[in-house]
Coordinates of C-alpha atoms (C1' of nucleotides) in Angstrom, one line a residue:
Chain A
M156 CA -44.1 -7.2 -24.3
R157 CA -45.5 -4.4 -21.9
I158 CA -43.7 -2.3 -19.3
G159 CA -44.7 -4.3 -16.3
E160 CA -43.3 -7.7 -18.0
L161 CA -40.0 -6.1 -18.7
A162 CA -39.7 -4.5 -15.5
D163 CA -40.3 -7.8 -13.6
R164 CA -38.2 -9.7 -16.1
A165 CA -35.1 -7.4 -15.3
G166 CA -36.0 -7.2 -11.8
T167 CA -36.6 -3.4 -11.6
T168 CA -39.8 -1.3 -11.7
T169 CA -42.1 0.5 -14.4
R170 CA -40.9 3.8 -12.8
A171 CA -37.2 3.1 -13.7
L172 CA -38.2 2.3 -17.3
R173 CA -40.2 5.4 -17.9
Y174 CA -37.4 7.3 -16.3
Y175 CA -34.7 5.8 -18.6
E176 CA -37.3 6.7 -21.4
S177 CA -37.6 10.2 -20.2
L178 CA -33.8 10.3 -20.7
G179 CA -33.9 8.9 -24.1
L180 CA -32.0 5.9 -22.9
L181 CA -34.5 3.2 -23.4
P182 CA -37.4 4.3 -25.6
P183 CA -39.8 1.6 -26.4
A184 CA -40.1 -0.2 -29.8
A185 CA -43.6 1.3 -30.3
R186 CA -46.5 2.2 -28.5
T187 CA -49.8 -0.2 -29.2
G188 CA -53.1 1.1 -29.9
N189 CA -54.1 2.2 -26.7
G190 CA -50.8 3.8 -25.8
Y191 CA -49.3 1.0 -24.1
R192 CA -45.4 1.0 -24.5
S193 CA -44.1 -2.2 -26.4
Y194 CA -40.8 -3.7 -25.8
G195 CA -38.9 -6.7 -27.3
E196 CA -36.4 -9.2 -26.1
E197 CA -33.4 -6.6 -27.3
H198 CA -34.7 -4.2 -24.6
L199 CA -34.3 -6.7 -22.0
R200 CA -30.6 -7.0 -23.1
M201 CA -30.3 -3.1 -22.9
L202 CA -31.8 -3.1 -19.5
E203 CA -29.6 -5.8 -18.1
Q204 CA -26.7 -4.0 -19.6
I205 CA -27.8 -0.9 -17.7
R206 CA -28.5 -2.7 -14.3
S207 CA -25.2 -4.5 -14.4
L208 CA -23.1 -1.3 -14.9
Q209 CA -25.0 0.6 -12.5
D210 CA -24.3 -2.1 -10.0
F211 CA -20.7 -1.4 -10.8
G212 CA -21.3 2.5 -9.9
F213 CA -21.7 3.7 -13.3
G214 CA -24.2 6.6 -13.8
L215 CA -27.1 6.3 -16.2
E216 CA -25.2 8.6 -18.7
E217 CA -22.3 6.2 -18.8
T218 CA -24.4 3.4 -19.9
R219 CA -25.6 5.3 -23.0
P220 CA -22.7 4.2 -25.1
F221 CA -23.5 0.6 -24.1
V222 CA -27.0 0.6 -24.6
E223 CA -26.5 2.6 -28.3
C224 CA -24.0 -0.4 -29.0
L225 CA -26.3 -2.9 -28.5
R226 CA -29.2 -1.1 -30.3
A227 CA -26.5 -0.8 -33.3
G228 CA -26.8 -4.5 -33.5
H229 CA -23.5 -5.4 -31.8
A230 CA -23.9 -8.6 -29.9
S231 CA -22.2 -7.2 -26.7
G232 CA -22.6 -3.6 -25.2
D233 CA -18.9 -3.1 -25.0
A234 CA -18.1 -3.9 -28.6
C235 CA -18.0 -0.2 -29.5
E236 CA -15.0 2.4 -28.7
G237 CA -17.4 4.7 -26.9
S238 CA -18.2 1.9 -24.3
L239 CA -14.3 1.3 -24.0
E240 CA -13.6 4.8 -23.5
V241 CA -16.1 4.7 -20.6
Y242 CA -14.4 1.7 -19.0
R243 CA -11.0 3.4 -19.1
R244 CA -12.4 6.6 -17.6
K245 CA -14.2 4.6 -14.9
L246 CA -10.7 3.0 -14.1
A247 CA -9.2 5.9 -13.6
E248 CA -11.9 7.3 -11.5
L249 CA -11.8 4.5 -9.4
D250 CA -8.2 4.4 -8.9
A251 CA -8.1 8.1 -7.9
C252 CA -11.0 7.4 -5.7
V253 CA -9.2 4.5 -3.9
A254 CA -6.1 6.4 -3.7
R255 CA -8.0 9.3 -1.7
L256 CA -9.8 6.7 0.5
Q257 CA -6.7 5.3 1.7
E258 CA -5.3 8.6 2.4
V259 CA -8.1 9.6 4.4
R260 CA -8.0 6.2 5.9
A261 CA -4.5 6.6 7.0
S262 CA -5.3 9.9 8.5
V263 CA -8.2 8.8 10.5
A264 CA -6.4 5.8 11.8
A265 CA -3.7 8.1 13.0
Q266 CA -6.1 10.6 14.7
L267 CA -7.7 7.6 16.3
A268 CA -4.4 6.1 17.6
R269 CA -3.6 9.6 18.9
A270 CA -7.0 10.3 20.5
E271 CA -6.9 6.7 22.0
L272 CA -3.5 7.1 23.3
A273 CA -4.1 10.2 24.9
S274 CA -7.4 9.2 26.7
G275 CA -5.7 6.0 27.8
L276 CA -2.9 8.2 29.5
R277 CA -5.7 10.0 31.4
E278 CA -7.8 7.1 32.4
P279 CA -5.7 4.5 34.1
M280 CA -3.2 7.3 35.1
C281 CA -0.6 5.0 36.7
E282 CA 1.8 6.5 39.1
L283 CA 4.6 6.2 36.2
G284 CA 2.8 8.9 34.3
R285 CA 4.9 11.7 35.1
D286 CA 6.1 12.7 31.7
T287 CA 2.8 13.3 30.2
A288 CA 3.4 12.3 26.5
A289 CA 1.4 13.8 23.6
P290 CA 1.5 17.2 24.9
A291 CA 1.4 18.5 21.1
G292 CA -1.6 20.8 20.5
S293 CA -5.4 20.1 19.7
P294 CA -6.1 18.0 16.6
A295 CA -7.3 20.8 14.7
E296 CA -3.7 21.9 13.9
A297 CA -2.6 18.1 12.6
L298 CA -6.0 17.9 10.8
A299 CA -5.8 21.6 9.2
G300 CA -3.4 20.2 6.8
P301 CA -3.3 20.8 3.1
S302 CA -6.4 22.0 1.6
G303 CA -5.9 20.0 -1.2
G304 CA -6.8 17.3 1.1
A305 CA -9.3 14.7 0.0
A306 CA -12.6 14.0 1.3
A307 CA -14.2 10.7 1.1
G308 CA -17.7 10.5 1.4
E309 CA -19.7 7.8 2.6
P310 CA -20.1 4.5 0.6
S311 CA -22.0 6.1 -2.1
V312 CA -20.3 4.1 -4.6
P313 CA -20.8 0.9 -3.1
T314 CA -23.9 -1.3 -3.2
R315 CA -27.2 -0.2 -2.1
G316 CA -30.4 -1.6 -2.2
H317 CA -32.0 -2.1 -5.7
P318 CA -35.3 -3.3 -6.0
R319 CA -34.4 -6.8 -6.8
D320 CA -32.2 -6.9 -3.9
D321 CA -34.7 -5.8 -1.5
P322 CA -38.1 -7.4 -2.2
D323 CA -40.2 -6.3 0.7
H324 CA -42.0 -3.1 0.3
P325 CA -44.9 -1.4 2.4
Chain B
M49 CA -17.9 38.1 16.9
R50 CA -20.8 38.2 14.4
I51 CA -21.6 35.7 11.9
G52 CA -19.9 37.1 9.1
E53 CA -16.5 37.5 10.7
L54 CA -16.8 34.0 12.1
A55 CA -17.6 32.5 8.5
D56 CA -14.5 34.6 7.1
R57 CA -12.2 33.3 9.8
A58 CA -13.0 29.6 9.4
G59 CA -13.2 29.9 5.6
T60 CA -16.9 29.2 5.2
T61 CA -20.0 31.1 4.7
T62 CA -22.7 32.6 6.7
R63 CA -25.1 30.3 5.1
A64 CA -23.5 27.2 6.3
L65 CA -23.3 28.6 9.7
R66 CA -27.2 29.1 9.7
Y67 CA -27.6 25.7 8.4
Y68 CA -25.6 24.3 11.3
E69 CA -27.5 26.1 13.6
S70 CA -30.7 24.9 12.1
L71 CA -29.3 21.2 12.9
G72 CA -28.6 22.5 16.6
L73 CA -25.0 21.5 15.6
L74 CA -23.4 25.2 16.4
P75 CA -25.7 27.4 18.0
P76 CA -24.6 30.9 18.7
A77 CA -23.6 32.0 22.1
A78 CA -26.3 34.6 22.2
R79 CA -28.2 37.1 20.1
T80 CA -27.3 40.8 20.8
G81 CA -30.1 43.3 21.1
N82 CA -30.7 44.0 17.6
G83 CA -30.8 40.0 16.8
Y84 CA -27.6 39.4 15.7
R85 CA -25.9 36.2 16.4
S86 CA -22.9 36.4 18.6
Y87 CA -20.1 34.0 18.9
G88 CA -17.0 33.5 20.7
E89 CA -13.4 32.0 19.9
E90 CA -14.7 28.5 20.9
H91 CA -17.2 28.5 18.2
L92 CA -14.2 29.2 15.7
R93 CA -12.6 26.1 17.2
M94 CA -15.9 24.3 16.8
L95 CA -16.1 25.2 13.2
E96 CA -12.6 24.5 12.5
Q97 CA -13.5 20.8 13.7
I98 CA -16.3 20.4 11.6
R99 CA -14.7 21.4 8.7
S100 CA -11.6 19.3 9.0
L101 CA -14.0 16.3 9.7
Q102 CA -15.9 17.1 6.4
D103 CA -12.8 17.3 4.7
F104 CA -12.3 13.8 5.5
G105 CA -15.6 12.9 4.4
F106 CA -17.4 12.8 7.7
G107 CA -21.2 13.8 7.4
L108 CA -22.5 16.6 9.4
E109 CA -24.2 14.3 11.9
E110 CA -20.9 12.4 12.5
T111 CA -19.2 15.8 13.6
R112 CA -21.8 16.3 16.3
P113 CA -19.8 14.3 19.0
F114 CA -16.8 16.0 18.2
V115 CA -18.5 19.5 18.7
E116 CA -20.3 18.6 21.8
C117 CA -17.2 17.2 23.1
L118 CA -15.6 20.7 22.6
R119 CA -18.5 22.4 24.0
A120 CA -18.2 20.0 27.2
G121 CA -14.9 21.9 27.6
H122 CA -12.3 19.2 26.5
A123 CA -9.3 20.6 24.6
S124 CA -9.7 18.3 21.9
G125 CA -12.9 17.4 20.1
D126 CA -11.8 13.7 19.9
A127 CA -11.3 13.4 23.8
C128 CA -14.7 11.8 24.3
E129 CA -15.6 8.1 23.6
G130 CA -18.4 9.1 21.2
S131 CA -16.1 10.8 18.8
L132 CA -13.7 7.7 19.1
E133 CA -16.7 5.5 18.1
V134 CA -17.0 7.8 15.0
Y135 CA -13.5 7.4 14.2
R136 CA -13.7 3.3 14.2
R137 CA -17.1 3.4 12.4
K138 CA -15.7 5.7 9.8
L139 CA -12.6 3.4 9.4
A140 CA -14.8 0.4 9.1
E141 CA -16.9 2.1 6.5
L142 CA -13.7 3.2 4.6
D143 CA -12.3 -0.2 4.7
A144 CA -15.6 -1.5 3.3
C145 CA -15.5 1.1 0.7
V146 CA -12.2 0.4 -0.5
A147 CA -12.7 -3.4 -0.8
R148 CA -15.8 -2.8 -2.8
L149 CA -14.1 -0.1 -5.1
Q150 CA -11.1 -2.6 -5.5
E151 CA -13.7 -5.4 -6.3
V152 CA -15.3 -3.2 -8.9
R153 CA -12.1 -2.2 -10.3
A154 CA -10.8 -5.7 -10.8
S155 CA -14.5 -6.4 -12.7
V156 CA -14.2 -3.5 -14.8
A157 CA -10.6 -4.1 -15.8
A158 CA -11.5 -7.7 -16.7
Q159 CA -14.5 -6.4 -18.8
L160 CA -12.2 -3.9 -20.5
A161 CA -9.5 -6.4 -21.4
R162 CA -11.9 -8.9 -22.7
A163 CA -13.6 -6.4 -24.9
E164 CA -10.5 -4.8 -26.0
L165 CA -9.2 -8.2 -27.1
A166 CA -12.5 -9.0 -28.9
S167 CA -12.3 -5.7 -30.7
G168 CA -8.8 -6.4 -31.6
L169 CA -9.8 -9.5 -33.1
R170 CA -12.1 -8.2 -35.1
E171 CA -10.5 -5.0 -36.5
P172 CA -7.3 -6.1 -37.7
M173 CA -8.2 -9.4 -38.8
C174 CA -4.6 -10.1 -40.3
E175 CA -3.8 -13.4 -41.6
L176 CA -1.4 -14.4 -39.0
G177 CA -4.1 -14.3 -36.2
R178 CA -3.1 -17.5 -34.4
D179 CA -0.8 -15.8 -31.8
T180 CA -3.2 -13.2 -30.0
A181 CA -0.3 -11.1 -28.1
A182 CA -1.0 -7.3 -28.0
P183 CA 0.1 -5.9 -31.3
A184 CA 2.3 -2.8 -31.1
G185 CA 0.3 0.4 -31.5
S186 CA -2.9 -0.9 -30.4
P187 CA -5.0 0.3 -27.5
A188 CA -2.8 -1.8 -25.1
E189 CA -0.9 1.0 -24.0
A190 CA -3.8 3.0 -22.5
L191 CA -4.8 -0.2 -20.7
A192 CA -1.2 -0.2 -19.1
G193 CA -1.4 3.4 -17.4
P194 CA -3.2 3.4 -14.4
S195 CA -3.3 7.2 -13.6
G196 CA -2.6 9.3 -16.8
G197 CA -4.9 12.0 -16.6
A198 CA -7.9 11.5 -14.5
A199 CA -9.1 14.7 -14.3
A200 CA -12.2 14.8 -16.3
G201 CA -15.1 13.4 -14.4
E202 CA -15.9 13.9 -11.0
P203 CA -15.9 10.8 -9.0
S204 CA -19.1 10.2 -6.7
V205 CA -17.6 9.5 -3.6
P206 CA -14.7 12.1 -3.2
T207 CA -14.5 15.7 -2.2
R208 CA -16.2 18.6 -3.8
G209 CA -15.6 22.1 -3.8
H210 CA -15.8 23.9 -0.7
P211 CA -16.0 27.6 -0.6
R212 CA -12.5 28.2 0.5
D213 CA -10.9 25.7 -2.1
D214 CA -12.9 27.5 -4.8
P215 CA -12.3 31.3 -4.5
D216 CA -13.8 32.3 -7.5
H217 CA -17.7 32.9 -7.6
P218 CA -20.1 34.8 -10.0
Chain C
dG286 C1' -71.5 -4.5 -15.4
dT287 C1' -68.3 -4.3 -12.5
dA288 C1' -64.2 -5.6 -9.9
dG289 C1' -59.5 -5.5 -10.2
dA290 C1' -55.1 -5.6 -12.5
dC291 C1' -52.7 -3.4 -15.7
dG292 C1' -51.4 0.8 -18.3
dT293 C1' -51.0 6.5 -19.0
dT294 C1' -49.2 11.4 -17.7
dG295 C1' -48.1 14.7 -14.4
dA296 C1' -46.0 16.3 -10.1
dC297 C1' -44.1 16.4 -5.8
dG298 C1' -40.8 13.9 -2.3
dT299 C1' -36.2 11.8 -1.0
dG300 C1' -31.2 12.9 1.0
dC301 C1' -27.3 16.2 1.8
dG302 C1' -25.0 20.5 2.3
dC303 C1' -25.4 24.3 1.4
dG304 C1' -26.2 28.5 -3.1
dT305 C1' -29.0 31.8 -4.3
dC306 C1' -32.5 35.2 -4.4
dA307 C1' -36.2 38.2 -2.2
dA308 C1' -37.8 41.3 1.1
dC309 C1' -36.8 43.4 5.0
dG310 C1' -34.2 45.6 9.4
dC311 C1' -30.1 47.7 11.5
dC312 C1' -26.1 50.7 11.8
dA313 C1' -22.1 53.7 10.5
dG314 C1' -20.3 57.2 7.2
dT315 C1' -20.9 61.6 3.8
Chain D
dA84 C1' -31.2 62.0 3.6
dC85 C1' -29.2 58.9 1.7
dT86 C1' -26.0 55.0 0.4
dG87 C1' -23.6 50.8 1.3
dG88 C1' -22.8 47.0 4.0
dC89 C1' -23.9 44.0 7.4
dG90 C1' -27.4 41.4 9.5
dT91 C1' -32.4 38.7 9.6
dT92 C1' -36.0 35.1 7.9
dG93 C1' -38.1 32.4 4.4
dA94 C1' -38.3 29.8 0.3
dC95 C1' -36.7 27.6 -3.9
dG96 C1' -33.2 25.3 -6.5
dC97 C1' -29.6 21.6 -7.4
dG98 C1' -28.0 16.8 -8.5
dC99 C1' -29.4 11.5 -9.1
dA100 C1' -32.3 7.8 -9.7
dC101 C1' -36.1 6.9 -8.9
dG102 C1' -40.6 6.4 -5.1
dT103 C1' -45.1 7.5 -4.3
dC104 C1' -49.0 9.6 -4.8
dA105 C1' -53.4 11.2 -7.9
dA106 C1' -56.5 10.9 -11.3
dC107 C1' -57.5 8.7 -15.2
dG108 C1' -58.0 5.2 -19.1
dT109 C1' -58.0 0.0 -20.7
dC110 C1' -58.3 -4.8 -20.9
dT111 C1' -59.9 -9.1 -19.0
dA112 C1' -62.7 -12.3 -15.9
dC113 C1' -66.5 -13.3 -13.8

DNA sequence: GTAGACGTTGACGTGCGCGTCAACGCCAGT
DNA sequence: ACTGGCGTTGACGCGCACGTCAACGTCTAC
């Protein structure tokens, strides 16, 4: 099997395969006389393993134990201890990540509620507004909390367009 | 106030300030005769706003409404509708992100459990293999502990070192 | 023999938020 | 005069997982 067919069958691109090879992650079985890469069915299984882990947010390096486990002849990529360790580390990372995101969520929700309340007080300004609530200072103080604070990025972990998910290209 | 002082007072770097200016996010009040940037106290407040939002994982572009709200003279950066919308959008993003991560967490946990069970069946292979409950001393203990160490790898979503958090530099 | 589909390597681009030089100008102190 | 410390602009680097050319070789079909 040549590179294009493997890429098609796995729903990825030749560029990705060459990239994986450059990392030593998925070297072809051999080269044919004309220099073409030659792959077998086992490479398709490794590729599927890589891609399913990537869909879960694993980095390419984290997929390496799984791929090598398959290459070692195991029926499943997670039949080896190295793969299990990656699973466990990822679980811990996910837990930490979720915890931080929920902290951040709570803080943002509190800020929004406070700000909405404040703007609501100014806008209707009904006559029974003599005791101006929320005289407390600017949000900067409230926000300037512990520097151990967490930052949650955009949904970088969540799913994003893989070539197979997005089959329209210019 | 010149750039170095502002950076020090806000706990950031001159490089960051020049970068913000290049985005049009935080232009200086003026230039002195020799070309030095000149800032006032209000710029310090804007900078603090930017940095506190960044700690929550907001991108720089997302801080723009807050900064412009401050520049418009409001006491608080989130006193304007644009800022509130950013809050709301961020909340939605956070919720989506958490949901996705929890899905992934469940899938990974399931994979791990299945793989550990399979390897547990192959390895001891004791003659009394009919009741498959977790045997003592097996890796089952690691599975139970959610947040044991969780410090090694950096997650992709969460925070990364800000200059102020990491006051050792080469 | 020639078009077109496939393959090869190499190099640069992307997004984000800066870090890290390089090469220079300006100013105060000794 | 010289040193040191601040300022200025400009350009490249990084990490990650490739996309996107460019310039070329190879194979198949007509």
